[in-house]
Short mmCIF file of C-alpha atoms in Angstrom, two decimals:
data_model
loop_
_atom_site.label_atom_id
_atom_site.label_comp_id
_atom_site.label_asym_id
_atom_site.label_seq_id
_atom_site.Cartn_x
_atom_site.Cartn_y
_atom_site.Cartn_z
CA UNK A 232 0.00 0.00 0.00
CA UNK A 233 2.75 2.53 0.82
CA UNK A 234 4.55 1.63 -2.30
CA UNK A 235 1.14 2.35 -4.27
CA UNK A 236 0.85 5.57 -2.15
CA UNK A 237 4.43 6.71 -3.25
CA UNK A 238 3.38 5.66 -6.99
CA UNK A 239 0.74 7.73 -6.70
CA UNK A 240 2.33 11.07 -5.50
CA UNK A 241 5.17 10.75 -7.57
CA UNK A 242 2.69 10.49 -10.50
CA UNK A 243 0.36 13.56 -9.54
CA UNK A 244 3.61 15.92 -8.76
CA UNK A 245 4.63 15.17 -12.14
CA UNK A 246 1.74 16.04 -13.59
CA UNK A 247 1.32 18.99 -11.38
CA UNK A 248 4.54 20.16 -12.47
CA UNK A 249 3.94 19.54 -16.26
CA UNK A 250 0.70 21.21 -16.06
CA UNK A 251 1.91 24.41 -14.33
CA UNK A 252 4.66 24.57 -17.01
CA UNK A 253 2.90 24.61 -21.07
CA UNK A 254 5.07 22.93 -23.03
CA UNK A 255 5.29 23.39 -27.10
CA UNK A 256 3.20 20.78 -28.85
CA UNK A 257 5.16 17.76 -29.84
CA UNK A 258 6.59 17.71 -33.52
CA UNK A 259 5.18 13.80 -34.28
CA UNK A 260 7.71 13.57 -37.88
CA UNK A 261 10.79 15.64 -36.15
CA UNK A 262 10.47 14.29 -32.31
CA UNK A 263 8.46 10.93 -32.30
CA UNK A 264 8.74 9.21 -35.76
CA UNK A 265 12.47 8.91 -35.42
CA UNK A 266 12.17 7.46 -32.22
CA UNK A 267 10.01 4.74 -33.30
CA UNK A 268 11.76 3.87 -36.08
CA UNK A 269 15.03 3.61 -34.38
CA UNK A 270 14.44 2.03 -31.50
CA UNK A 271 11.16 -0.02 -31.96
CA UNK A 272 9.97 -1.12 -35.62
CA UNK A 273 12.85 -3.77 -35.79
CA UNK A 274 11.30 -5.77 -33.48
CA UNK A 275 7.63 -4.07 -33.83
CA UNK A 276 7.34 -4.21 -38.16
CA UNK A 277 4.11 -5.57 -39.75
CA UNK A 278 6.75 -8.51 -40.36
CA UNK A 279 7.67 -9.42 -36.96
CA UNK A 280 4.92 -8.21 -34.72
CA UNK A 281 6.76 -9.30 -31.80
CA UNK A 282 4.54 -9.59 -28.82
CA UNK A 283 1.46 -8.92 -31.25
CA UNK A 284 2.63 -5.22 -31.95
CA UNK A 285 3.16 -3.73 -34.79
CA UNK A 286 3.75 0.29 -34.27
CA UNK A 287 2.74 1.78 -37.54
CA UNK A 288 -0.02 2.97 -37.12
CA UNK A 289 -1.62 5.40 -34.41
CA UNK A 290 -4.88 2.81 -33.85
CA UNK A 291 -2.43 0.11 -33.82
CA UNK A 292 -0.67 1.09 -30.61
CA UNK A 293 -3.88 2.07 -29.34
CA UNK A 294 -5.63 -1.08 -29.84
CA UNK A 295 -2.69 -3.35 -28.35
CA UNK A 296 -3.05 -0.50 -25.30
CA UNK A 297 0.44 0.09 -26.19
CA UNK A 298 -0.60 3.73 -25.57
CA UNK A 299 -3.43 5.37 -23.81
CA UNK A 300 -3.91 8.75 -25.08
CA UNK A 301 -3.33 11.58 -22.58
CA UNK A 302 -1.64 8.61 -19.94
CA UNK A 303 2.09 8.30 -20.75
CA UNK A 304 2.33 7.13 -16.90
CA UNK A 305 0.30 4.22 -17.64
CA UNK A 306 1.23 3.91 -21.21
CA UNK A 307 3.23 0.84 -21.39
CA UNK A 308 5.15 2.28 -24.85
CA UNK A 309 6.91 4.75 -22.53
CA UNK A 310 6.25 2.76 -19.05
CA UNK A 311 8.48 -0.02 -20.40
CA UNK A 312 11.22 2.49 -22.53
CA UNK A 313 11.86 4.45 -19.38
CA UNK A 314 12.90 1.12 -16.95
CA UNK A 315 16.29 0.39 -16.63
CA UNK A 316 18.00 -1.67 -19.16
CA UNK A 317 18.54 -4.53 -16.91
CA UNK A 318 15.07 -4.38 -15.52
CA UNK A 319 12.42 -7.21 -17.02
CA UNK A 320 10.28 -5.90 -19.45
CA UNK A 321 12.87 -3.45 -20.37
CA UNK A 322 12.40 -1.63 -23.89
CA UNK A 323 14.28 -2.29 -26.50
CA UNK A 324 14.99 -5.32 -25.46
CA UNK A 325 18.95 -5.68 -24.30
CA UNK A 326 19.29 -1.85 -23.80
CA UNK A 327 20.90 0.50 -23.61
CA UNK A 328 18.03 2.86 -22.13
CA UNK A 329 16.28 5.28 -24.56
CA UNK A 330 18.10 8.58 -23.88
CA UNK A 331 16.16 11.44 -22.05
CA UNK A 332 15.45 13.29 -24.50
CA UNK A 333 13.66 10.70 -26.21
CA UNK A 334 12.20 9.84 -23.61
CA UNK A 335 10.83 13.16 -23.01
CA UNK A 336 9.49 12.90 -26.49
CA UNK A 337 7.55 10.26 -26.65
CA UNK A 338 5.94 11.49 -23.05
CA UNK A 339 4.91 14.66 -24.56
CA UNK A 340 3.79 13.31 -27.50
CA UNK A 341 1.04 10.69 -25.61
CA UNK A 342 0.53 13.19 -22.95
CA UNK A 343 -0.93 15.41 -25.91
CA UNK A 344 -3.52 12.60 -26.79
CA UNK A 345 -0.80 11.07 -29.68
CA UNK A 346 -1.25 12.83 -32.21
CA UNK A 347 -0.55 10.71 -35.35
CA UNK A 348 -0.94 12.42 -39.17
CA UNK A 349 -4.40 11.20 -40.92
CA UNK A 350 -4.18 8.16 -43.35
CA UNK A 351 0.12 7.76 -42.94
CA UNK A 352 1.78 4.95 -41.35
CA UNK A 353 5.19 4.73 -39.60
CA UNK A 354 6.53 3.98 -43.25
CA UNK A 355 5.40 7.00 -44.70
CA UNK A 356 6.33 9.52 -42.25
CA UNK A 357 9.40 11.37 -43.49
CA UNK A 358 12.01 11.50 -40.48
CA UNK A 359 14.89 9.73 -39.10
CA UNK A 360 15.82 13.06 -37.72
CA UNK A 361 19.11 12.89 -35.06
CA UNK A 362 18.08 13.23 -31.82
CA UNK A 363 18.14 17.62 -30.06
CA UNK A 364 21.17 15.82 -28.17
CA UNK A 365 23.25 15.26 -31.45
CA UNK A 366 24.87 18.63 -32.00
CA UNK A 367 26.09 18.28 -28.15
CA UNK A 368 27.25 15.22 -28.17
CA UNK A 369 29.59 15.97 -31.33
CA UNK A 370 30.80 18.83 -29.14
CA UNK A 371 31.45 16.61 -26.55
CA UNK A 372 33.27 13.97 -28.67
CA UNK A 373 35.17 17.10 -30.47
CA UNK A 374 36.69 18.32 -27.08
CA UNK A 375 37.78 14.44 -25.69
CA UNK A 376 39.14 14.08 -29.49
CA UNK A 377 41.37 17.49 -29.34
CA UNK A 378 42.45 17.16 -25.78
CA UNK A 379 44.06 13.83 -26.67
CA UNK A 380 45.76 14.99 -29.78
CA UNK A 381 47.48 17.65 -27.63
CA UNK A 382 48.57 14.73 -25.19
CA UNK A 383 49.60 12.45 -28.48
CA UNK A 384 50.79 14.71 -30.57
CA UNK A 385 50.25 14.68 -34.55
CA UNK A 386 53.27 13.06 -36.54
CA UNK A 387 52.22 11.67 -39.83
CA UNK A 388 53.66 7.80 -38.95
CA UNK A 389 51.75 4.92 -39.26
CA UNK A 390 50.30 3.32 -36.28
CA UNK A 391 47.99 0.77 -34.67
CA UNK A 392 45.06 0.86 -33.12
CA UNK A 393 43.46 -1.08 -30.47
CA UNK A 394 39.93 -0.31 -29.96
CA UNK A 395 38.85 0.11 -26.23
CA UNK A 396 37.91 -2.56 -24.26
CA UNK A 397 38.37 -4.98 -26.76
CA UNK A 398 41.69 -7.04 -28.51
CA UNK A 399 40.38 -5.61 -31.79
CA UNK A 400 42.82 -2.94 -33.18
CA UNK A 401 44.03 -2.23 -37.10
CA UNK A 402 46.19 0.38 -38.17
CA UNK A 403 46.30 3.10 -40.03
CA UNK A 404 48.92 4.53 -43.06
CA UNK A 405 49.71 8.07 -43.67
CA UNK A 406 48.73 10.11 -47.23
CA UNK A 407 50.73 12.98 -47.48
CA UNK A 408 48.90 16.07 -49.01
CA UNK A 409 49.88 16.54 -52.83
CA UNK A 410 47.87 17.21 -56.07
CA UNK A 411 46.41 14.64 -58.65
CA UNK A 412 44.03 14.42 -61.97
CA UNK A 413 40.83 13.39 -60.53
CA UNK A 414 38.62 11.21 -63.19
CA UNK A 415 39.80 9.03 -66.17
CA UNK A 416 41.32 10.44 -69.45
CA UNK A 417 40.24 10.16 -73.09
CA UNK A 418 43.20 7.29 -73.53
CA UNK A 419 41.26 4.91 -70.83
CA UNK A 420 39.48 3.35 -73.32
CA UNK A 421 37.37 1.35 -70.42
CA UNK A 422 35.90 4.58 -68.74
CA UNK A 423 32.59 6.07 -68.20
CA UNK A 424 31.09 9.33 -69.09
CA UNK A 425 30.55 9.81 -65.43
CA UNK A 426 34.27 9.50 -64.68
CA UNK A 427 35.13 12.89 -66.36
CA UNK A 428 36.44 15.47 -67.10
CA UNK A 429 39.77 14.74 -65.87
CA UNK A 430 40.25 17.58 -63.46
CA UNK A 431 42.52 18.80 -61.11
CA UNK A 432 42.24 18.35 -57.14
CA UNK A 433 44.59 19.17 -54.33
CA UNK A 434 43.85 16.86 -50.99
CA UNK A 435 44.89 17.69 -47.22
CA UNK A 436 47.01 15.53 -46.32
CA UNK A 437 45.00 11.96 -43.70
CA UNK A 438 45.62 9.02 -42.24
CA UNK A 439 43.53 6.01 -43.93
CA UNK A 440 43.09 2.69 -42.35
CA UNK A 441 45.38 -0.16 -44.55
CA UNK A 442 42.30 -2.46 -44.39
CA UNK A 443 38.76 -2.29 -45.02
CA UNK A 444 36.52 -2.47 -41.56
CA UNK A 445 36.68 -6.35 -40.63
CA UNK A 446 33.46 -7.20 -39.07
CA UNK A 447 36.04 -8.00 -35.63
CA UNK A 448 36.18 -4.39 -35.81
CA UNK A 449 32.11 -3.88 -36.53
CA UNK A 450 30.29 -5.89 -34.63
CA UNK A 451 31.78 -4.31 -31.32
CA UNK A 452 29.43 -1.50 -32.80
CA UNK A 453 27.07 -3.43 -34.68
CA UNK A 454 26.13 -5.18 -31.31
CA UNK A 455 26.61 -2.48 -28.85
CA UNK A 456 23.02 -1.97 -28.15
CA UNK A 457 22.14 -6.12 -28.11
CA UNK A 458 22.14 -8.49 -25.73
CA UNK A 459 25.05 -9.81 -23.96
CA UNK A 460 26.58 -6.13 -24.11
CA UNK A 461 28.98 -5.07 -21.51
CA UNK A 462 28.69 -1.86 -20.25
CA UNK A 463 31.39 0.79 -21.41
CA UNK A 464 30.39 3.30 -18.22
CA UNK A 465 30.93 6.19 -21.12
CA UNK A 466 28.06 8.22 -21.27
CA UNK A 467 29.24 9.64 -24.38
CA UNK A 468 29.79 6.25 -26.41
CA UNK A 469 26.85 4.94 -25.11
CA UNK A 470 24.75 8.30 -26.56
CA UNK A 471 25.61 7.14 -29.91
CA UNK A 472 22.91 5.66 -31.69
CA UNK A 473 23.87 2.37 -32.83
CA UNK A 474 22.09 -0.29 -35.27
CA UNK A 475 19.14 -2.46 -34.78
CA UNK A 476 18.98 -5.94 -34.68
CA UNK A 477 19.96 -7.60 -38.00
CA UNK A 478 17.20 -9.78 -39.10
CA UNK A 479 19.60 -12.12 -41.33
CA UNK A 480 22.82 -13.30 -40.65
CA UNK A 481 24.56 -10.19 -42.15
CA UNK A 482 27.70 -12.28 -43.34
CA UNK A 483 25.73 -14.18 -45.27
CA UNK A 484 27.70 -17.80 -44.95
CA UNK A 485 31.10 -15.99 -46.38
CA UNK A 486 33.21 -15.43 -43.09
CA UNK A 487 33.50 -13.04 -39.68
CA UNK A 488 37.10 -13.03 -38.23
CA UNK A 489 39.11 -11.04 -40.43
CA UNK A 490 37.08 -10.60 -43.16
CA UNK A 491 35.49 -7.44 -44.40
CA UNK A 492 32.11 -6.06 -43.02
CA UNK A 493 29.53 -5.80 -45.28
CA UNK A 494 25.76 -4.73 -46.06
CA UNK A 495 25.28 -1.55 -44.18
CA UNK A 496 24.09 1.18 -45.45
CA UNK A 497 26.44 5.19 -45.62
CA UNK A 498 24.56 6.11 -42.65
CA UNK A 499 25.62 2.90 -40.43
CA UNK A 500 29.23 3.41 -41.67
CA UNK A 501 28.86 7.19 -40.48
CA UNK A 502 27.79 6.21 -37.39
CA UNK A 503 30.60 3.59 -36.71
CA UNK A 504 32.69 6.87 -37.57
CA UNK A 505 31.46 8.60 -34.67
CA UNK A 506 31.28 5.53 -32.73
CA UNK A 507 35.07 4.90 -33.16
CA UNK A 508 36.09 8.62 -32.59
CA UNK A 509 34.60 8.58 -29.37
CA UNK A 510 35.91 5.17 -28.02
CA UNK A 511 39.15 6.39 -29.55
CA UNK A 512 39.61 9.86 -28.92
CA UNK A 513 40.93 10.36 -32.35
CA UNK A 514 39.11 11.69 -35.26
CA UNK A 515 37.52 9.53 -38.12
CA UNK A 516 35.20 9.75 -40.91
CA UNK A 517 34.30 8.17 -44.25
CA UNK A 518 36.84 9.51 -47.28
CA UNK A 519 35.53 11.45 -50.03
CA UNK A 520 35.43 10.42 -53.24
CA UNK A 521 38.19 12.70 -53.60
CA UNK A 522 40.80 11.57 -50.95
CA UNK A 523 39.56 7.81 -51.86
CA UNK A 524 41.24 8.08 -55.46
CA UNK A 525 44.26 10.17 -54.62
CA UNK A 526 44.87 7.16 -52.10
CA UNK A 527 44.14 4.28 -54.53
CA UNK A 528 45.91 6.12 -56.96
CA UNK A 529 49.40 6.37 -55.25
CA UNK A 530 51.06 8.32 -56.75
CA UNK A 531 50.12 6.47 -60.61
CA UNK A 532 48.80 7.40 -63.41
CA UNK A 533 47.81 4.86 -64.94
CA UNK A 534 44.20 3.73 -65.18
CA UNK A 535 45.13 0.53 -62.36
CA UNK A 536 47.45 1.60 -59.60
CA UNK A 537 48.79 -1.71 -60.53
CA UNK A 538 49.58 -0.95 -64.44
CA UNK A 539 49.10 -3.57 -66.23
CA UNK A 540 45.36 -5.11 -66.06
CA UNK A 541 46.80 -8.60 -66.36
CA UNK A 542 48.17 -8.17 -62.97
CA UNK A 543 44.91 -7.48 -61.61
CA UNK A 544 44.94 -11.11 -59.56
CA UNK A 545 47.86 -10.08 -57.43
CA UNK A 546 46.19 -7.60 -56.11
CA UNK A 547 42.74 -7.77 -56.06
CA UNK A 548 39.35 -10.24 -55.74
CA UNK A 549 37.30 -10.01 -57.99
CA UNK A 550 34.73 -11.64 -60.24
CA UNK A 551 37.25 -13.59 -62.48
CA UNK A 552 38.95 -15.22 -59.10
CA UNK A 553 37.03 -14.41 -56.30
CA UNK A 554 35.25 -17.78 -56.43
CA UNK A 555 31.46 -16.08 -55.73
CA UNK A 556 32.56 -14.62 -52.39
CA UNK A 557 34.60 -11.88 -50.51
CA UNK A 558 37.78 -12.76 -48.94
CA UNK A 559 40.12 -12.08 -45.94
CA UNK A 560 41.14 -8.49 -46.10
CA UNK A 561 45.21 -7.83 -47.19
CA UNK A 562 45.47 -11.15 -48.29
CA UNK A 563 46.56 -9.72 -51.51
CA UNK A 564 48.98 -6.97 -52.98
CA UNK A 565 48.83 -3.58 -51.27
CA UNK A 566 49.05 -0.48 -53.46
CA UNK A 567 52.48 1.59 -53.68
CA UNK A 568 51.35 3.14 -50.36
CA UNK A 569 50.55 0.18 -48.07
CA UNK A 570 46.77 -0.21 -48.71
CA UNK A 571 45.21 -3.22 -49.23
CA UNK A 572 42.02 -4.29 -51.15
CA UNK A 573 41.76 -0.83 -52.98
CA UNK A 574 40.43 -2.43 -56.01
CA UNK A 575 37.92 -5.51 -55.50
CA UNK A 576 36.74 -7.25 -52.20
CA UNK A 577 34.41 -5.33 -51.16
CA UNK A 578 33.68 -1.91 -53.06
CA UNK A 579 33.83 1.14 -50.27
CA UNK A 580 31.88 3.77 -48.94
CA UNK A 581 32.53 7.55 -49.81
CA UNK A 582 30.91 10.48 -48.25
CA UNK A 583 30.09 12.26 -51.49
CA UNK A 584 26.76 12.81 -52.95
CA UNK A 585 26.42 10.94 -57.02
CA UNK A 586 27.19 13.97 -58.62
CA UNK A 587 28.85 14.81 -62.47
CA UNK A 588 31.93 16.32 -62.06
CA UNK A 589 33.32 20.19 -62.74
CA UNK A 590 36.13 20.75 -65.00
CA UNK A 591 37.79 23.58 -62.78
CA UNK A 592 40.79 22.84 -60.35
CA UNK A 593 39.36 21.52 -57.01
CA UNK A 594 40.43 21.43 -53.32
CA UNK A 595 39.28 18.83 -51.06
CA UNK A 596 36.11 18.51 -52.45
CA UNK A 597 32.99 16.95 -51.01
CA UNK A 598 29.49 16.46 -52.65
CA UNK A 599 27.90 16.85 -49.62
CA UNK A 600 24.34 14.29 -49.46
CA UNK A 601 21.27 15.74 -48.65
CA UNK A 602 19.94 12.92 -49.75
CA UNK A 603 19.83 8.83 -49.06
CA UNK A 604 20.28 7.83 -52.80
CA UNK A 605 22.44 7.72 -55.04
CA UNK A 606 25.78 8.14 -53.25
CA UNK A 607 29.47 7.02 -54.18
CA UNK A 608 31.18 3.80 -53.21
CA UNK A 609 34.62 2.83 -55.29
CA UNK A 610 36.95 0.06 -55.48
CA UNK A 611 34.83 -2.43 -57.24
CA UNK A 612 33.95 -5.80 -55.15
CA UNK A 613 34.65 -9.61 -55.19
CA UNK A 614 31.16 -9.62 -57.54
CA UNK A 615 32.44 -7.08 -60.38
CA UNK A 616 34.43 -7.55 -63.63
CA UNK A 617 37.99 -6.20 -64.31
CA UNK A 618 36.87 -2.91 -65.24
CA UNK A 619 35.31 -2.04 -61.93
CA UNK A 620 38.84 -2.03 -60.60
CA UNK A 621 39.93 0.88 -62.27
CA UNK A 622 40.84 3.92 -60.29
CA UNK A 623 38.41 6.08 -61.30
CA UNK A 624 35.02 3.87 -61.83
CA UNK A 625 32.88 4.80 -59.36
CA UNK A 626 28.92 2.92 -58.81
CA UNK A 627 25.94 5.08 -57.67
CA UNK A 628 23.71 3.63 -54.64
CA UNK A 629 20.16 2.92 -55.17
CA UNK A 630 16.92 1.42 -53.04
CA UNK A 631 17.65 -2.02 -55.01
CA UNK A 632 20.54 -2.44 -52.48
CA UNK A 633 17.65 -3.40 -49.72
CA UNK A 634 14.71 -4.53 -52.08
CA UNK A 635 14.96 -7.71 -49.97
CA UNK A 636 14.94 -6.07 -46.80
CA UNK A 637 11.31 -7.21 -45.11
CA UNK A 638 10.93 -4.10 -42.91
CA UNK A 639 8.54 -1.23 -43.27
CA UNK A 640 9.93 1.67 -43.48
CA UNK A 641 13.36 -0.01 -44.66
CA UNK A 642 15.95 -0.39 -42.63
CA UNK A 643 17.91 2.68 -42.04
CA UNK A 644 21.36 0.18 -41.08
CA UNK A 645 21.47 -2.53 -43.35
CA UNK A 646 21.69 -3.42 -47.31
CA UNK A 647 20.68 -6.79 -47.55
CA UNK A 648 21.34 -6.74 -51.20
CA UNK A 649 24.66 -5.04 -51.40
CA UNK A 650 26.23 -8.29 -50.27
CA UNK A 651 29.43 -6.58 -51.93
CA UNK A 652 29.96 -3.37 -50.02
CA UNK A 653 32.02 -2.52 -47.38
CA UNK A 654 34.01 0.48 -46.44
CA UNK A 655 37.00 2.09 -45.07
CA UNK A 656 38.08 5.29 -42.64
CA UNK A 657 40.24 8.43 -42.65
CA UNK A 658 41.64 10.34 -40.04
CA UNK A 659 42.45 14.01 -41.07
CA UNK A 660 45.43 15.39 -39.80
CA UNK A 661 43.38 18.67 -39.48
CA UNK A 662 40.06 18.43 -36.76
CA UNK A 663 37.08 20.22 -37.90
CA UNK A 664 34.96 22.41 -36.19
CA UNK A 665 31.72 20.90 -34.72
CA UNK A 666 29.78 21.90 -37.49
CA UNK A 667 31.38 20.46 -39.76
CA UNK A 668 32.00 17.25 -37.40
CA UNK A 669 28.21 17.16 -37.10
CA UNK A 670 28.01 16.94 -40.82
CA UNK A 671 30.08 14.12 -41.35
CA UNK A 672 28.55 11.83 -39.14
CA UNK A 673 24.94 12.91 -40.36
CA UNK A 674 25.41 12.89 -43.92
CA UNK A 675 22.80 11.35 -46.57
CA UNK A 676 20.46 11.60 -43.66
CA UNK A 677 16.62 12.80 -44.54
CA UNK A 678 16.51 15.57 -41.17
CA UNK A 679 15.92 19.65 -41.42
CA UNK A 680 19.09 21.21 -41.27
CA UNK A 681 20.00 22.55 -37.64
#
């Protein structure tokens, strides 16, 4: 009785409090869509249904009493999302907690009677918006990221990386700044008409990692949020928002320890980006299509880094040896600057926007995505002919990649079709400034510009 009498209070000063204090209506596509696609529909889907709920639809949620309009204290869509991780009945299922903010969302939103638009369903609601806490916790990652370079110090040598708490490192090769011809020239008799004009581009000089992102490496991300995860007791890291629950075996039969990751989608790889920085304290990102080439390039000229194309086996997998799968990473040639599997394996993320080219002199360019489709990714994979190997061939993404994916809206983490892509990270030697921090890790994401 006394712990129903505490209940109670608790309940009516909290409501006392909200109702002496008017609160801003609830945006349902900016604040409360996102949060439902990102941290429910993977298990809640018209697919999977787990429990009997789907949550696309307002009446939905309302007949499973999910939510009781006006109640958020007795609505067990926030009742459950606000427990502890490691408390039963704990939502999403293996944690971490939904952060406060969203939190505070989604009791707004049912407090206000749950609003939903007329006629859409969770599919159809255009969202995936970062959460209010993004821009801070960039700022927060920026300042652990700059007061450890000052401790480190920044000399362009290679090094290795271990990730924290974990045995999983890889390491990382130096690019020094220069100038190149960007695109392929009228004598490549192979290229594309989206490959040119030849142009030229000056790049910064970066670190790049010598290997593409082994799932080792991924799936301490890929799984931070599932069960069986130990905590990190980092606020920060664990603020990150992290993928959902694969809903296939995301190797697909070909191999996990030491072979490349594969299957997600720009805006997972972005997010690993973020991920790593703030585990690591060190800056990384996706390259762009720019600093990609100039690295695969290497200094040559030539339409392969490795000259002639009959030398392609030495260096690469691909479709005429790759025997129908990908392969350990660096199991083959590295280019003249140490990096491995720059043509074939797996083809490789970019940050840029699918864009034609300018003819004028360039410097560190970036196509910046406002937009999920069509982006870059270079390097051609372990499913592509010779010609894809070529430094400057570059493939355009596209909603095919996922036309198997069984989710409604589609997953937001995961290609299920581009069984072929992978990618890789840089480190400038130069830290932006939040904003532009911000941008990198949110890039190709459908959200109003803050």
């Amino acid at each position: 009785m006394r712990i129903r009498l505490i209940v109670a209070a608790a309940v009516f000063s909290l409501s006392a409090a909200s109702a002496q204090t008017k609160q801003p209506k609830t945006d349902f596509a900016k604040d409360v869509a996102p949060v439902l696609q990102l941290q429910c529909l993977a298990c809640h889907s018209e697919q999977k249904r787990a429990g009997g709920l789907a949550i696309v639809s307002r009446e939905a949620l309302i007949s499973r009493n999910a939510v009781i309009p006006g109640k958020p204290e007795v609505s067990p869509l926030y009742v459950l999302s606000a427990l502890p991780s490691d408390k039963p009945g704990a939502m999403p299922p293996g944690g971490p907690r939904m952060p406060d903010d969203q939190l505070a969302a989604l009791r707004s939103w049912i407090a206000e009677g749950a609003p939903w638009p007329k006629g859409e369903n969770l599919s159809t609601v255009k969202s995936i918006a970062p959460s209010a806490d993004e821009h801070e916790t960039v700022r927060r990652i920026r300042e652990r990221i700059v007061a450890r370079q000052k401790q480190a110090g920044g000399l362009m040598q290679p090094y290795r990386v271990t990730i924290p708490n974990s045995t999983v490192s890889f390491e990382m090769v130096p690019v020094r700044a220069g100038k190149f011809q960007m695109g392929a020239p009228d004598s490549d008799k192979l290229h594309l008409p989206d490959e040119q004009p030849q142009h030229t581009v000056a790049v910064s000089r970066f670190w790049m990692q010598s290997h593409e992102v082994t799932w080792d490496e991924y799936r301490l991300f890929m799984f931070a949020n599932g069960p069986g995860k130990v905590p990190t007791n980092d606020g920060l890291v664990d603020a990150i928002a992290g993928p959902t629950r694969p809903y296939v075996e995301m190797s697909f039969g070909m191999g996990i320890n030491g072979f490349p990751a594969i299957s997600m989608t720009q805006h997972a790889a972005n997010k690993y980006a973020e991920w790593l920085s703030a585990k690591t304290g060190e800056f990384y990102r996706l390259p762009t299509e720019a600093e990609w080439e100039y690295a695969c390039r290497a200094g040559t000229t030539t339409p392969y880094f490795f000259g002639d194309p009959s030398a392609a086996s030495d260096y690469a997998w691909y479709l005429g040896n790759s025997d129908g799968k990908y392969e350990k990473v660096g199991t083959k040639k590295p280019n003249p600057w140490g990096l491995y599997d720059m043509a074939g394996n797996v083809a490789e993320w970019t940050l840029d926007q699918y864009a034609p080219y300018r003819a004028q002199s360039e410097k560190d360019p970036w196509v910046k995505a406002k937009t999920p489709y069509p982006q870059v990714a270079r390097g051609g994979s372990w499913d592509d002919p010779e010609a894809s190997l070529r430094c400057s061939a570059r493939l355009a993404s596209d909603e095919s990649w996922k036309q198997q994916d069984p989710q409604l809206p589609k997953s937001i983490w995961y290609l299920t079709d581009a069984q072929w892509l992978g990618f890789r990270l840089v480190r400038p030697a130069v830290v932006p400034p939040v904003g532009e921090m911000y941008k990198y890790w949110n890039n190709g994401v459908e959200h109003d510009e803050q």
